[in-house]
C-alpha cells in the first residue's frame, strides 16, 4: 500500500493506516503485480492511499490458508472460539476512536456518526456471536422402539464475504462474526471503494487469538470477487451489494451449489398516518433518508404521508433540515458528510434531474455543495407519484420522495408494488393499525414508530429482490452452519429379504 495525499505523517490517520493491501495468513501482504486502486477521501477528493488488487497468488494463499485454519478452528470448542471473538470485540471498543477515524477516511461519513455506529456495531456482532458460540448444539429426537436421532450443527467450511462501501467495518464483522462462531473461516473482499477498514478487523482478530488464515482480507473489484465465488474450495458466499450484482453472484454460486446470503438493495416504504406524531415521523424520515448521507440499503425513501398530515409534515421537515451541519467530517460538530464518491454523487444528481423533469416538486436541496468533495444537500421531493423514476429505483443517496395517500388499503398496495422488499415502517398512534399494516407489508426488516434500528440481536435482511437469508441474531447461525442427523437404531436392522 502506498501512502499518499491527506493521510500522511503527522495526521491522526497515519497511526491507523493499514500496513499493506491485503491481510492473509496472519500478516499484511503486498503484491504490487495487482492493478492499483486509488482510495479517495470523499470530503476533499484527495487520493489518500493506493491498494493493489489481489493477484492469483494472493487469492491462492487466502484460500489455502483459509482452509487450513478452518480445520484447526473447527476442532476448538464453541466456548474457545467465542473467547477469541469476545476478545476481538474488546479490542475494537478500546480502539474505537482510531477505527472511527479510519472509517471516516474510507467513507467520508462524519466522525460524529462513525464514533457510534461502525466499530461499535462491529464489536457488538463479535461479542454477540462470541457469546452464542458455546451454545450451538444439536437436538436429541426420541423415536419409537427406543431408536433415536441426534443432530450435529457443523460449519460449512470456507466462507467468502463480499462487502458494499457504506459500512465497511460493520459489514466485515456482520459476516465474519457468525461465520467464525460456527467454526468456519472467511475470506472477506471489501468494496474497492472502501478497502481500508476490513484490514483492521483482520489484524484485530489475529491479535485476539484467531489462527493465521482464519479471517483473510483481500482487495479487488468484481473480478476478484468473481474468482472467489467460483472457486470450488469455497463453500458459502455472503454478499452485500446491489440487486444486479446479487443476481450474478447468486448464479455463479449456484453453479457450485454453494450456500448464499444476499443482502441487496431496496426502495423501502415509510407510511405516515395522519394520527402519527409529526415530530417522530419527521425524525424517522430524517434517519431513514439522510443518515450516512442517505447511503443505507434499508432507507425508507418512499415516504407515504396521509393527506391530512402532509403540510404539517413537510413544514416540520423543512424546519428540522435547518439543523444539518454539512462540512468537514473530522469535525465532530458535523452531522452530515459527503457521498462516498464522485460516481455516486453523479448518480444521485441524475436522479434529482429526473425528479424535476418528471414533475416532482423540489422542496429543498437538490444541489451539489460548492467547493471540493462529494457533498449533495439533503434533498426532498413532494408530490411524487408512483410511476416517477425517483419513486421506483434505488438512488442510494440523500433523496427523499414524499408521496400522498388517502386510505390504508390503497397505501399498502402501493407500498408493496415494487420488486424490492428490504424494509418498511409505519408511523401511527393506532397500535392495532400499526400491527395490521406491518403484517401486510412485504419486507424483511420492519419498524413501528421508528426507523432503521439494527441491533445485532435482531434478524436483518430482505424479501423479494432485496435478498436471501438473514444477518445478525440467532437466524444467522442457520446461514453459516448445516445440520447433520444421525439415526441410532437400538434393535436389529430389519430388511425385506
Ligand atoms: P455493488 O453491487 O456494486 O458491489 C458490491 C460488492 O460486490 C463490491 O465489493 C464489488 O466489488 C462486488 N462485486 C461486483 N461485481 C461482482 C461479481 N461479478 N462477483 C463478485 N463480486 C462482485 O454495490 P455497492 O455499490 O458497493 O453498494 C451499494 C448497493 O449495496 C446498494 O444497492 C445497496 O442497497 C446495497 N446494500 C445492501 C445492504 C443490505 O444489507 N441489504 C447494505 C448495504 C448496501
Short mmCIF file of C-alpha atoms and ligand atoms in Angstrom, two decimals:
data_model
loop_
_atom_site.label_atom_id
_atom_site.label_comp_id
_atom_site.label_asym_id
_atom_site.label_seq_id
_atom_site.Cartn_x
_atom_site.Cartn_y
_atom_site.Cartn_z
CA UNK A 1 0.00 0.00 0.00
CA UNK A 2 1.26 3.47 -0.82
CA UNK A 3 0.54 6.37 1.44
CA UNK A 4 -0.45 9.45 -0.45
CA UNK A 5 -2.25 12.75 -0.08
CA UNK A 6 -4.02 13.61 3.12
CA UNK A 7 -3.11 10.53 5.17
CA UNK A 8 0.50 11.46 5.73
CA UNK A 9 2.86 11.51 8.67
CA UNK A 10 1.58 13.80 11.37
CA UNK A 11 -2.11 13.30 10.71
CA UNK A 12 -4.26 11.32 13.12
CA UNK A 13 -4.99 8.77 10.45
CA UNK A 14 -1.34 7.86 9.98
CA UNK A 15 -1.43 5.83 13.17
CA UNK A 16 -4.40 3.78 12.00
CA UNK A 17 -3.36 3.29 8.40
CA UNK A 18 -3.23 -0.43 7.49
CA UNK A 19 0.27 -1.53 6.51
CA UNK A 20 -0.43 -3.21 3.18
CA UNK A 21 -3.18 -4.03 0.71
CA UNK A 22 -4.11 -7.49 1.98
CA UNK A 23 -4.14 -9.37 5.25
CA UNK A 24 -3.57 -13.05 4.57
CA UNK A 25 -2.39 -15.93 6.71
CA UNK A 26 -1.97 -13.76 9.79
CA UNK A 27 0.04 -10.90 8.29
CA UNK A 28 -0.07 -7.94 5.94
CA UNK A 29 0.76 -8.91 2.37
CA UNK A 30 1.64 -6.74 -0.62
CA UNK A 31 1.82 -7.82 -4.24
CA UNK A 32 2.36 -4.83 -6.48
CA UNK A 33 1.59 -7.00 -9.51
CA UNK A 34 -2.12 -6.31 -8.87
CA UNK A 35 -3.86 -3.36 -10.54
CA UNK A 36 -3.83 -0.15 -8.48
CA UNK A 37 -6.98 1.07 -6.73
CA UNK A 38 -6.91 4.69 -5.56
CA UNK A 39 -8.54 5.32 -2.19
CA UNK A 40 -10.18 8.73 -2.35
CA UNK A 41 -11.24 10.76 0.68
CA UNK A 42 -14.68 11.91 -0.44
CA UNK A 43 -14.63 15.10 1.62
CA UNK A 44 -11.75 16.55 -0.41
CA UNK A 45 -11.36 14.34 -3.45
CA UNK A 46 -7.74 13.64 -2.50
CA UNK A 47 -6.16 10.24 -3.02
CA UNK A 48 -5.20 9.14 0.50
CA UNK A 49 -3.88 5.67 -0.23
CA UNK A 50 -3.38 3.19 -3.00
CA UNK A 51 -4.05 -0.51 -2.71
CA UNK A 52 -3.38 -3.27 -5.19
CA UNK A 53 -5.94 -5.78 -6.39
CA UNK A 54 -5.25 -9.34 -5.28
CA UNK A 55 -3.24 -11.31 -7.81
CA UNK A 56 -3.85 -15.00 -8.47
CA UNK A 57 -1.05 -15.77 -6.00
CA UNK A 58 -2.68 -13.72 -3.21
CA UNK A 59 -6.07 -15.32 -3.88
CA UNK A 60 -4.48 -18.76 -3.76
CA UNK A 61 -2.76 -18.07 -0.46
CA UNK A 62 -6.01 -16.75 1.00
CA UNK A 63 -7.87 -19.90 0.01
CA UNK A 64 -5.20 -22.38 1.07
CA UNK A 65 -4.53 -20.67 4.42
CA UNK A 66 -8.26 -20.21 4.99
CA UNK A 67 -8.98 -23.89 4.56
CA UNK A 68 -6.09 -24.94 6.78
CA UNK A 69 -7.10 -22.51 9.53
CA UNK A 70 -10.73 -23.65 9.33
CA UNK A 71 -9.81 -27.25 10.05
CA UNK A 72 -7.86 -26.19 13.13
CA UNK A 73 -10.52 -23.72 14.28
CA UNK A 74 -13.39 -26.19 13.96
CA UNK A 75 -11.63 -28.52 16.38
CA UNK A 76 -11.93 -25.96 19.19
CA UNK A 77 -14.97 -25.90 21.43
CA UNK A 78 -17.52 -23.21 20.77
CA UNK A 79 -16.60 -21.60 24.07
CA UNK A 80 -12.96 -21.36 22.99
CA UNK A 81 -13.93 -19.83 19.65
CA UNK A 82 -16.27 -17.43 21.38
CA UNK A 83 -13.49 -16.27 23.69
CA UNK A 84 -11.43 -15.11 20.71
CA UNK A 85 -14.36 -13.22 19.21
CA UNK A 86 -15.18 -11.53 22.50
CA UNK A 87 -11.56 -10.51 22.96
CA UNK A 88 -11.61 -9.00 19.46
CA UNK A 89 -14.77 -7.09 20.41
CA UNK A 90 -12.98 -5.64 23.45
CA UNK A 91 -10.01 -4.54 21.34
CA UNK A 92 -12.31 -2.88 18.83
CA UNK A 93 -14.06 -0.94 21.57
CA UNK A 94 -10.73 0.15 23.09
CA UNK A 95 -9.61 1.45 19.69
CA UNK A 96 -12.97 2.87 18.70
CA UNK A 97 -11.69 6.37 18.06
CA UNK A 98 -8.81 5.32 15.81
CA UNK A 99 -11.03 2.88 13.93
CA UNK A 100 -13.70 5.55 13.54
CA UNK A 101 -11.16 7.99 12.11
CA UNK A 102 -10.16 5.34 9.58
CA UNK A 103 -13.82 4.67 8.74
CA UNK A 104 -14.27 8.38 8.12
CA UNK A 105 -11.23 8.49 5.81
CA UNK A 106 -12.54 5.42 3.98
CA UNK A 107 -16.18 6.52 3.56
CA UNK A 108 -16.40 10.26 4.30
CA UNK A 109 -19.09 9.63 6.94
CA UNK A 110 -18.87 12.18 9.76
CA UNK A 111 -16.81 11.22 12.78
CA UNK A 112 -19.85 12.09 14.91
CA UNK A 113 -21.51 9.11 13.21
CA UNK A 114 -18.62 6.67 12.87
CA UNK A 115 -17.78 7.02 16.57
CA UNK A 116 -21.14 5.45 17.48
CA UNK A 117 -22.18 3.32 14.53
CA UNK A 118 -19.30 1.45 12.92
CA UNK A 119 -16.55 -0.16 15.00
CA UNK A 120 -19.07 -0.23 17.85
CA UNK A 121 -21.62 -2.22 15.83
CA UNK A 122 -18.83 -4.46 14.57
CA UNK A 123 -17.82 -5.08 18.18
CA UNK A 124 -21.44 -5.83 19.06
CA UNK A 125 -21.52 -8.56 16.40
CA UNK A 126 -18.24 -10.09 17.61
CA UNK A 127 -19.47 -10.03 21.19
CA UNK A 128 -22.94 -11.39 20.42
CA UNK A 129 -21.79 -14.28 18.21
CA UNK A 130 -18.87 -14.91 20.55
CA UNK A 131 -21.45 -15.34 23.29
CA UNK A 132 -23.56 -17.71 21.20
CA UNK A 133 -20.67 -19.88 20.03
CA UNK A 134 -20.62 -22.10 23.10
CA UNK A 135 -24.32 -22.89 22.91
CA UNK A 136 -24.51 -24.09 19.30
CA UNK A 137 -25.70 -27.59 19.94
CA UNK A 138 -27.84 -30.17 18.18
CA UNK A 139 -31.03 -31.95 19.20
CA UNK A 140 -31.99 -35.32 20.58
CA UNK A 141 -35.09 -36.77 18.86
CA UNK A 142 -36.64 -39.84 20.52
CA UNK A 143 -38.31 -42.37 18.17
CA UNK A 144 -40.49 -45.48 18.58
CA UNK A 145 -38.86 -48.68 19.84
CA UNK A 146 -36.11 -46.84 21.65
CA UNK A 147 -34.45 -45.64 18.47
CA UNK A 148 -33.31 -42.05 18.45
CA UNK A 149 -31.67 -39.40 16.37
CA UNK A 150 -29.17 -36.79 17.31
CA UNK A 151 -28.28 -33.80 15.20
CA UNK A 152 -24.96 -32.04 14.97
CA UNK A 153 -24.54 -28.44 13.85
CA UNK A 154 -21.47 -28.37 11.61
CA UNK A 155 -19.62 -25.50 9.96
CA UNK A 156 -19.90 -25.01 6.20
CA UNK A 157 -16.14 -24.63 5.66
CA UNK A 158 -14.60 -21.68 3.87
CA UNK A 159 -16.94 -18.70 3.50
CA UNK A 160 -16.46 -15.66 1.28
CA UNK A 161 -17.80 -12.27 2.35
CA UNK A 162 -18.12 -9.51 -0.23
CA UNK A 163 -18.89 -6.03 1.02
CA UNK A 164 -20.53 -2.80 -0.12
CA UNK A 165 -18.87 0.54 0.62
CA UNK A 166 -21.31 2.18 3.01
CA UNK A 167 -20.43 0.33 6.25
CA UNK A 168 -17.05 -1.33 5.64
CA UNK A 169 -16.23 -2.21 9.27
CA UNK A 170 -19.75 -3.28 10.17
CA UNK A 171 -20.20 -5.47 7.08
CA UNK A 172 -16.82 -7.14 7.69
CA UNK A 173 -17.98 -8.03 11.21
CA UNK A 174 -21.62 -8.85 10.47
CA UNK A 175 -20.36 -11.51 8.07
CA UNK A 176 -17.21 -12.58 9.89
CA UNK A 177 -18.58 -12.92 13.43
CA UNK A 178 -21.32 -15.52 12.77
CA UNK A 179 -19.13 -17.35 10.26
CA UNK A 180 -16.30 -17.73 12.77
CA UNK A 181 -18.63 -18.51 15.68
CA UNK A 182 -19.94 -21.51 13.73
CA UNK A 183 -16.42 -22.83 13.06
CA UNK A 184 -15.90 -21.52 9.52
CA UNK A 185 -13.06 -19.48 8.05
CA UNK A 186 -13.74 -16.36 5.99
CA UNK A 187 -12.11 -14.52 3.13
CA UNK A 188 -13.52 -11.01 3.04
CA UNK A 189 -13.31 -8.82 -0.03
CA UNK A 190 -14.22 -5.24 0.80
CA UNK A 191 -15.69 -2.90 -1.76
CA UNK A 192 -12.95 -1.42 -3.93
CA UNK A 193 -14.31 2.00 -2.93
CA UNK A 194 -13.58 1.50 0.80
CA UNK A 195 -10.77 -1.05 1.11
CA UNK A 196 -9.12 0.06 4.37
CA UNK A 197 -11.32 -0.77 7.37
CA UNK A 198 -11.72 -4.53 6.99
CA UNK A 199 -7.93 -4.92 7.17
CA UNK A 200 -8.09 -3.66 10.75
CA UNK A 201 -10.76 -6.24 11.61
CA UNK A 202 -8.45 -8.99 10.31
CA UNK A 203 -5.50 -7.58 12.25
CA UNK A 204 -7.52 -7.39 15.48
CA UNK A 205 -8.84 -10.95 15.16
CA UNK A 206 -5.28 -12.29 14.96
CA UNK A 207 -4.29 -10.16 17.93
CA UNK A 208 -7.25 -11.66 19.81
CA UNK A 209 -6.00 -15.20 19.16
CA UNK A 210 -7.57 -16.28 15.87
CA UNK A 211 -5.32 -18.67 13.94
CA UNK A 212 -3.47 -17.21 10.97
CA UNK A 213 -5.58 -17.56 7.83
CA UNK A 214 -8.93 -17.80 9.62
CA UNK A 215 -10.06 -14.35 8.50
CA UNK A 216 -8.26 -13.10 5.41
CA UNK A 217 -8.93 -9.79 3.68
CA UNK A 218 -8.04 -9.35 0.04
CA UNK A 219 -8.67 -6.39 -2.23
CA UNK A 220 -10.17 -6.19 -5.65
CA UNK A 221 -13.00 -5.20 -7.90
CA UNK A 222 -15.77 -7.51 -9.13
CA UNK A 223 -13.30 -9.79 -10.91
CA UNK A 224 -11.57 -10.77 -7.68
CA UNK A 225 -14.97 -11.32 -6.04
CA UNK A 226 -15.99 -13.44 -9.02
CA UNK A 227 -12.93 -15.69 -8.81
CA UNK A 228 -13.59 -16.31 -5.12
CA UNK A 229 -17.25 -17.11 -5.75
CA UNK A 230 -16.47 -19.63 -8.48
CA UNK A 231 -13.63 -21.40 -6.69
CA UNK A 232 -14.70 -24.95 -5.82
CA UNK A 233 -12.87 -24.75 -2.47
CA UNK A 234 -15.31 -22.06 -1.29
CA UNK A 235 -18.45 -23.33 0.45
CA UNK A 236 -20.52 -20.21 1.05
CA UNK A 237 -20.84 -16.68 -0.29
CA UNK A 238 -22.34 -13.76 1.59
CA UNK A 239 -22.75 -10.60 -0.47
CA UNK A 240 -23.83 -7.12 0.49
CA UNK A 241 -24.41 -5.17 -2.67
CA UNK A 242 -26.82 -4.19 -5.40
CA UNK A 243 -29.53 -6.41 -6.84
CA UNK A 244 -27.76 -6.65 -10.20
CA UNK A 245 -24.51 -7.86 -8.59
CA UNK A 246 -26.57 -10.16 -6.37
CA UNK A 247 -28.11 -11.89 -9.38
CA UNK A 248 -24.66 -12.52 -10.88
CA UNK A 249 -23.13 -13.75 -7.63
CA UNK A 250 -26.14 -15.94 -6.79
CA UNK A 251 -25.99 -17.55 -10.27
CA UNK A 252 -22.23 -18.16 -10.01
CA UNK A 253 -22.65 -19.65 -6.53
CA UNK A 254 -25.45 -21.91 -7.81
CA UNK A 255 -23.02 -23.47 -10.31
CA UNK A 256 -21.11 -24.87 -7.36
CA UNK A 257 -24.28 -25.45 -5.25
CA UNK A 258 -22.86 -23.09 -2.60
CA UNK A 259 -24.78 -21.62 0.28
CA UNK A 260 -25.57 -17.92 -0.10
CA UNK A 261 -26.65 -14.91 1.90
CA UNK A 262 -27.71 -11.94 -0.24
CA UNK A 263 -28.11 -8.53 1.39
CA UNK A 264 -29.19 -6.37 -1.51
CA UNK A 265 -30.85 -3.08 -2.33
CA UNK A 266 -34.21 -1.57 -1.50
CA UNK A 267 -36.76 1.15 -2.14
CA UNK A 268 -38.48 0.85 1.16
CA UNK A 269 -41.76 2.49 2.13
CA UNK A 270 -42.38 4.51 5.27
CA UNK A 271 -46.09 5.02 5.94
CA UNK A 272 -47.11 8.05 7.98
CA UNK A 273 -50.78 8.02 9.01
CA UNK A 274 -52.46 11.27 9.96
CA UNK A 275 -52.71 10.25 13.64
CA UNK A 276 -48.91 9.92 13.88
CA UNK A 277 -46.68 12.17 15.94
CA UNK A 278 -45.33 14.61 13.35
CA UNK A 279 -42.15 15.05 15.33
CA UNK A 280 -41.43 11.32 15.45
CA UNK A 281 -42.39 10.76 11.83
CA UNK A 282 -40.08 13.57 10.72
CA UNK A 283 -37.28 12.09 12.86
CA UNK A 284 -37.86 8.70 11.23
CA UNK A 285 -37.83 10.23 7.76
CA UNK A 286 -34.57 12.06 8.53
CA UNK A 287 -32.93 8.91 9.92
CA UNK A 288 -34.26 6.83 7.04
CA UNK A 289 -33.10 9.20 4.30
CA UNK A 290 -30.19 11.35 5.43
CA UNK A 291 -28.12 9.40 7.99
CA UNK A 292 -24.84 8.39 6.27
CA UNK A 293 -25.85 10.89 3.57
CA UNK A 294 -28.66 8.55 2.57
CA UNK A 295 -26.35 5.67 1.69
CA UNK A 296 -28.16 2.93 3.59
CA UNK A 297 -29.83 -0.05 1.93
CA UNK A 298 -32.84 -0.18 4.24
CA UNK A 299 -33.69 3.53 3.87
CA UNK A 300 -37.36 4.47 3.75
CA UNK A 301 -37.03 6.52 0.61
CA UNK A 302 -40.71 6.39 -0.31
CA UNK A 303 -42.36 8.37 2.45
CA UNK A 304 -46.13 7.99 2.06
CA UNK A 305 -47.86 10.70 4.09
CA UNK A 306 -51.62 10.63 4.61
CA UNK A 307 -53.14 13.70 3.02
CA UNK A 308 -54.36 15.27 6.25
CA UNK A 309 -50.84 15.45 7.67
CA UNK A 310 -48.97 16.35 4.53
CA UNK A 311 -48.49 20.09 5.02
CA UNK A 312 -47.60 19.79 8.70
CA UNK A 313 -45.14 17.03 7.91
CA UNK A 314 -43.38 18.96 5.11
CA UNK A 315 -43.28 22.15 7.13
CA UNK A 316 -41.67 20.48 10.14
CA UNK A 317 -39.29 18.52 7.92
CA UNK A 318 -38.04 21.73 6.31
CA UNK A 319 -37.56 23.31 9.74
CA UNK A 320 -35.63 20.32 11.04
CA UNK A 321 -33.38 20.28 7.99
CA UNK A 322 -32.09 23.66 9.10
CA UNK A 323 -30.20 21.64 11.70
CA UNK A 324 -27.98 19.99 9.10
CA UNK A 325 -24.30 20.72 9.70
CA UNK A 326 -22.58 19.79 6.47
CA UNK A 327 -18.82 20.05 6.26
CA UNK A 328 -15.53 18.60 7.42
CA UNK A 329 -16.35 15.05 8.52
CA UNK A 330 -13.49 15.05 11.05
CA UNK A 331 -15.12 17.95 12.91
CA UNK A 332 -17.34 16.32 15.50
CA UNK A 333 -19.91 19.09 15.13
CA UNK A 334 -20.56 17.96 11.53
CA UNK A 335 -23.62 15.74 11.29
CA UNK A 336 -23.84 15.37 7.53
CA UNK A 337 -20.95 14.32 5.29
CA UNK A 338 -20.22 13.85 1.61
CA UNK A 339 -21.36 10.95 -0.52
CA UNK A 340 -18.80 8.20 -0.89
CA UNK A 341 -17.55 9.07 -4.36
CA UNK A 342 -17.93 11.36 -7.32
CA UNK A 343 -19.57 8.47 -9.22
CA UNK A 344 -22.27 8.02 -6.56
CA UNK A 345 -22.82 11.77 -6.38
CA UNK A 346 -23.33 11.90 -10.13
CA UNK A 347 -25.85 9.04 -9.95
CA UNK A 348 -27.80 10.86 -7.23
CA UNK A 349 -27.70 14.15 -9.19
CA UNK A 350 -29.04 12.39 -12.27
CA UNK A 351 -31.99 11.18 -10.18
CA UNK A 352 -32.59 14.69 -8.88
CA UNK A 353 -32.75 15.88 -12.50
CA UNK A 354 -35.20 13.08 -13.36
CA UNK A 355 -37.38 14.03 -10.41
CA UNK A 356 -37.63 17.63 -11.62
CA UNK A 357 -38.12 16.55 -15.24
CA UNK A 358 -40.94 14.15 -14.36
CA UNK A 359 -42.80 16.81 -12.38
CA UNK A 360 -42.00 16.19 -8.72
CA UNK A 361 -41.84 19.32 -6.54
CA UNK A 362 -38.36 20.03 -5.19
CA UNK A 363 -38.97 21.16 -1.62
CA UNK A 364 -35.35 21.56 -0.60
CA UNK A 365 -31.81 20.62 -1.51
CA UNK A 366 -31.00 19.09 -4.87
CA UNK A 367 -27.68 20.82 -5.42
CA UNK A 368 -24.09 19.87 -5.04
CA UNK A 369 -22.39 21.98 -2.37
CA UNK A 370 -19.81 24.42 -3.60
CA UNK A 371 -16.16 23.56 -3.08
CA UNK A 372 -14.27 20.30 -3.14
CA UNK A 373 -15.71 16.99 -2.07
CA UNK A 374 -18.78 14.94 -2.99
CA UNK A 375 -21.40 16.83 -1.00
CA UNK A 376 -25.05 16.73 -2.03
CA UNK A 377 -27.55 18.72 0.02
CA UNK A 378 -30.29 16.67 1.71
CA UNK A 379 -32.96 16.63 -0.94
CA UNK A 380 -36.73 16.36 -0.52
CA UNK A 381 -39.26 15.95 -3.30
CA UNK A 382 -43.00 16.28 -2.63
CA UNK A 383 -45.97 15.41 -4.86
CA UNK A 384 -44.10 12.35 -6.04
CA UNK A 385 -46.22 9.76 -7.81
CA UNK A 386 -45.70 6.02 -8.06
CA UNK A 387 -44.63 5.96 -11.72
CA UNK A 388 -41.84 8.50 -11.30
CA UNK A 389 -38.32 7.13 -11.61
CA UNK A 390 -37.33 8.53 -8.20
CA UNK A 391 -40.15 6.51 -6.61
CA UNK A 392 -39.23 3.26 -8.36
CA UNK A 393 -35.45 2.98 -8.42
CA UNK A 394 -32.95 2.79 -5.61
CA UNK A 395 -30.92 6.03 -5.58
CA UNK A 396 -28.65 5.21 -2.63
CA UNK A 397 -28.18 8.86 -1.83
CA UNK A 398 -29.85 11.64 0.19
CA UNK A 399 -33.01 11.97 -1.90
CA UNK A 400 -36.37 11.60 -0.16
CA UNK A 401 -39.61 11.16 -2.08
CA UNK A 402 -42.80 12.21 -0.30
CA UNK A 403 -45.98 10.68 -1.74
CA UNK A 404 -49.58 11.40 -0.71
CA UNK A 405 -52.15 8.77 0.19
CA UNK A 406 -55.75 8.59 1.39
CA UNK A 407 -56.57 5.13 2.72
CA UNK A 408 -54.96 2.09 4.29
CA UNK A 409 -55.69 -0.50 1.59
CA UNK A 410 -54.52 1.89 -1.08
CA UNK A 411 -51.21 2.69 0.61
CA UNK A 412 -50.44 -0.95 1.42
CA UNK A 413 -50.95 -1.94 -2.22
CA UNK A 414 -48.79 0.94 -3.45
CA UNK A 415 -46.08 0.27 -0.87
CA UNK A 416 -45.87 -3.37 -2.00
CA UNK A 417 -45.84 -2.56 -5.72
CA UNK A 418 -42.05 -2.90 -6.06
CA UNK A 419 -39.55 -5.67 -6.81
CA UNK A 420 -37.77 -4.81 -3.55
CA UNK A 421 -38.68 -5.89 -0.02
CA UNK A 422 -35.93 -4.94 2.38
CA UNK A 423 -37.60 -2.71 4.98
CA UNK A 424 -40.85 -0.94 5.81
CA UNK A 425 -42.01 1.41 8.54
CA UNK A 426 -45.33 2.63 9.91
CA UNK A 427 -45.95 5.77 11.94
CA UNK A 428 -49.34 5.87 13.66
CA UNK A 429 -50.70 6.20 17.18
CA UNK A 430 -53.25 3.44 16.47
CA UNK A 431 -51.43 0.30 17.60
CA UNK A 432 -53.96 -2.07 16.09
CA UNK A 433 -53.49 -0.43 12.74
CA UNK A 434 -49.71 -0.45 13.14
CA UNK A 435 -49.60 -4.23 13.55
CA UNK A 436 -52.26 -4.86 10.91
CA UNK A 437 -50.42 -2.76 8.33
CA UNK A 438 -46.96 -4.14 9.14
CA UNK A 439 -48.43 -7.63 8.77
CA UNK A 440 -49.44 -6.80 5.20
CA UNK A 441 -46.20 -5.15 4.07
CA UNK A 442 -43.80 -7.28 2.04
CA UNK A 443 -40.49 -6.57 3.75
CA UNK A 444 -37.96 -8.40 5.91
CA UNK A 445 -36.99 -5.70 8.43
CA UNK A 446 -39.89 -3.60 9.70
CA UNK A 447 -40.35 -0.75 12.15
CA UNK A 448 -43.29 0.67 14.09
CA UNK A 449 -42.90 4.30 15.15
CA UNK A 450 -39.17 4.06 14.48
CA UNK A 451 -36.86 3.63 11.53
CA UNK A 452 -33.54 1.91 10.71
CA UNK A 453 -32.64 0.49 14.10
CA UNK A 454 -30.41 -2.53 13.51
CA UNK A 455 -29.17 -4.01 16.78
CA UNK A 456 -27.28 -7.30 16.42
CA UNK A 457 -29.95 -9.26 18.32
CA UNK A 458 -32.47 -8.62 15.52
CA UNK A 459 -32.65 -10.53 12.21
CA UNK A 460 -31.77 -8.28 9.29
CA UNK A 461 -32.47 -8.94 5.62
CA UNK A 462 -34.92 -8.65 2.78
CA UNK A 463 -37.62 -10.49 0.84
CA UNK A 464 -38.26 -10.46 -2.91
CA UNK A 465 -35.31 -8.98 -4.88
CA UNK A 466 -33.81 -7.49 -1.71
CA UNK A 467 -32.20 -10.68 -0.59
CA UNK A 468 -31.91 -14.21 0.62
CA UNK A 469 -31.11 -15.20 4.19
CA UNK A 470 -30.70 -13.08 7.29
CA UNK A 471 -27.79 -11.47 9.03
CA UNK A 472 -27.48 -10.93 12.79
CA UNK A 473 -29.48 -12.62 15.57
CA UNK A 474 -29.76 -16.37 16.05
CA UNK A 475 -31.12 -16.55 12.48
CA UNK A 476 -27.62 -16.00 11.10
CA UNK A 477 -26.43 -19.24 12.70
CA UNK A 478 -28.61 -21.22 10.30
CA UNK A 479 -26.93 -19.48 7.38
CA UNK A 480 -23.38 -20.29 8.49
CA UNK A 481 -23.84 -23.90 9.57
CA UNK A 482 -25.52 -27.08 8.44
CA UNK A 483 -27.20 -29.87 10.34
CA UNK A 484 -26.13 -33.50 10.26
CA UNK A 485 -28.69 -36.01 11.51
CA UNK A 486 -27.61 -39.35 12.93
CA UNK A 487 -30.16 -42.17 13.23
CA UNK A 488 -29.32 -44.62 16.01
CA UNK A 489 -31.12 -47.97 15.88
CA UNK A 490 -31.19 -49.71 19.24
CA UNK A 491 -32.57 -53.06 17.94
CA UNK A 492 -31.97 -55.34 14.98
CA UNK A 493 -31.84 -53.88 11.45
CA UNK A 494 -34.85 -55.26 9.55
CA UNK A 495 -34.73 -55.81 5.78
CA UNK A 496 -37.40 -57.21 3.37
CA UNK A 497 -35.19 -60.06 2.21
P1 LIG B 1 -22.15 -3.34 -5.84
O1 LIG B 1 -23.17 -4.38 -6.13
O2 LIG B 1 -21.65 -2.51 -6.93
O3 LIG B 1 -20.83 -4.03 -5.21
C1 LIG B 1 -20.90 -4.81 -4.04
C2 LIG B 1 -19.67 -5.68 -3.96
O4 LIG B 1 -19.73 -6.70 -4.96
C3 LIG B 1 -18.34 -4.95 -4.19
O5 LIG B 1 -17.40 -5.46 -3.27
C4 LIG B 1 -17.98 -5.35 -5.61
O6 LIG B 1 -16.60 -5.33 -5.87
C5 LIG B 1 -18.50 -6.77 -5.66
N1 LIG B 1 -18.79 -7.29 -7.00
C6 LIG B 1 -19.22 -6.62 -8.08
N2 LIG B 1 -19.40 -7.47 -9.11
C7 LIG B 1 -19.10 -8.72 -8.65
C8 LIG B 1 -19.12 -10.01 -9.24
N3 LIG B 1 -19.49 -10.21 -10.50
N4 LIG B 1 -18.75 -11.06 -8.47
C9 LIG B 1 -18.41 -10.89 -7.18
N5 LIG B 1 -18.36 -9.69 -6.59
C10 LIG B 1 -18.72 -8.60 -7.31
O7 LIG B 1 -22.75 -2.48 -4.65
P2 LIG B 1 -22.16 -1.16 -3.97
O8 LIG B 1 -22.27 -0.03 -4.94
O9 LIG B 1 -20.83 -1.46 -3.38
O10 LIG B 1 -23.18 -0.94 -2.77
C11 LIG B 1 -24.43 -0.35 -2.92
C12 LIG B 1 -25.51 -1.40 -3.00
O11 LIG B 1 -25.41 -2.28 -1.88
C13 LIG B 1 -26.89 -0.80 -2.93
O12 LIG B 1 -27.74 -1.44 -3.83
C14 LIG B 1 -27.33 -1.08 -1.50
O13 LIG B 1 -28.70 -1.13 -1.30
C15 LIG B 1 -26.67 -2.39 -1.26
N6 LIG B 1 -26.51 -2.62 0.18
C16 LIG B 1 -27.27 -3.56 0.80
C17 LIG B 1 -27.17 -3.77 2.16
C18 LIG B 1 -28.00 -4.80 2.86
O14 LIG B 1 -27.63 -5.21 3.95
N7 LIG B 1 -29.11 -5.25 2.32
C19 LIG B 1 -26.28 -2.99 2.90
C20 LIG B 1 -25.51 -2.03 2.24
C21 LIG B 1 -25.64 -1.86 0.88
#
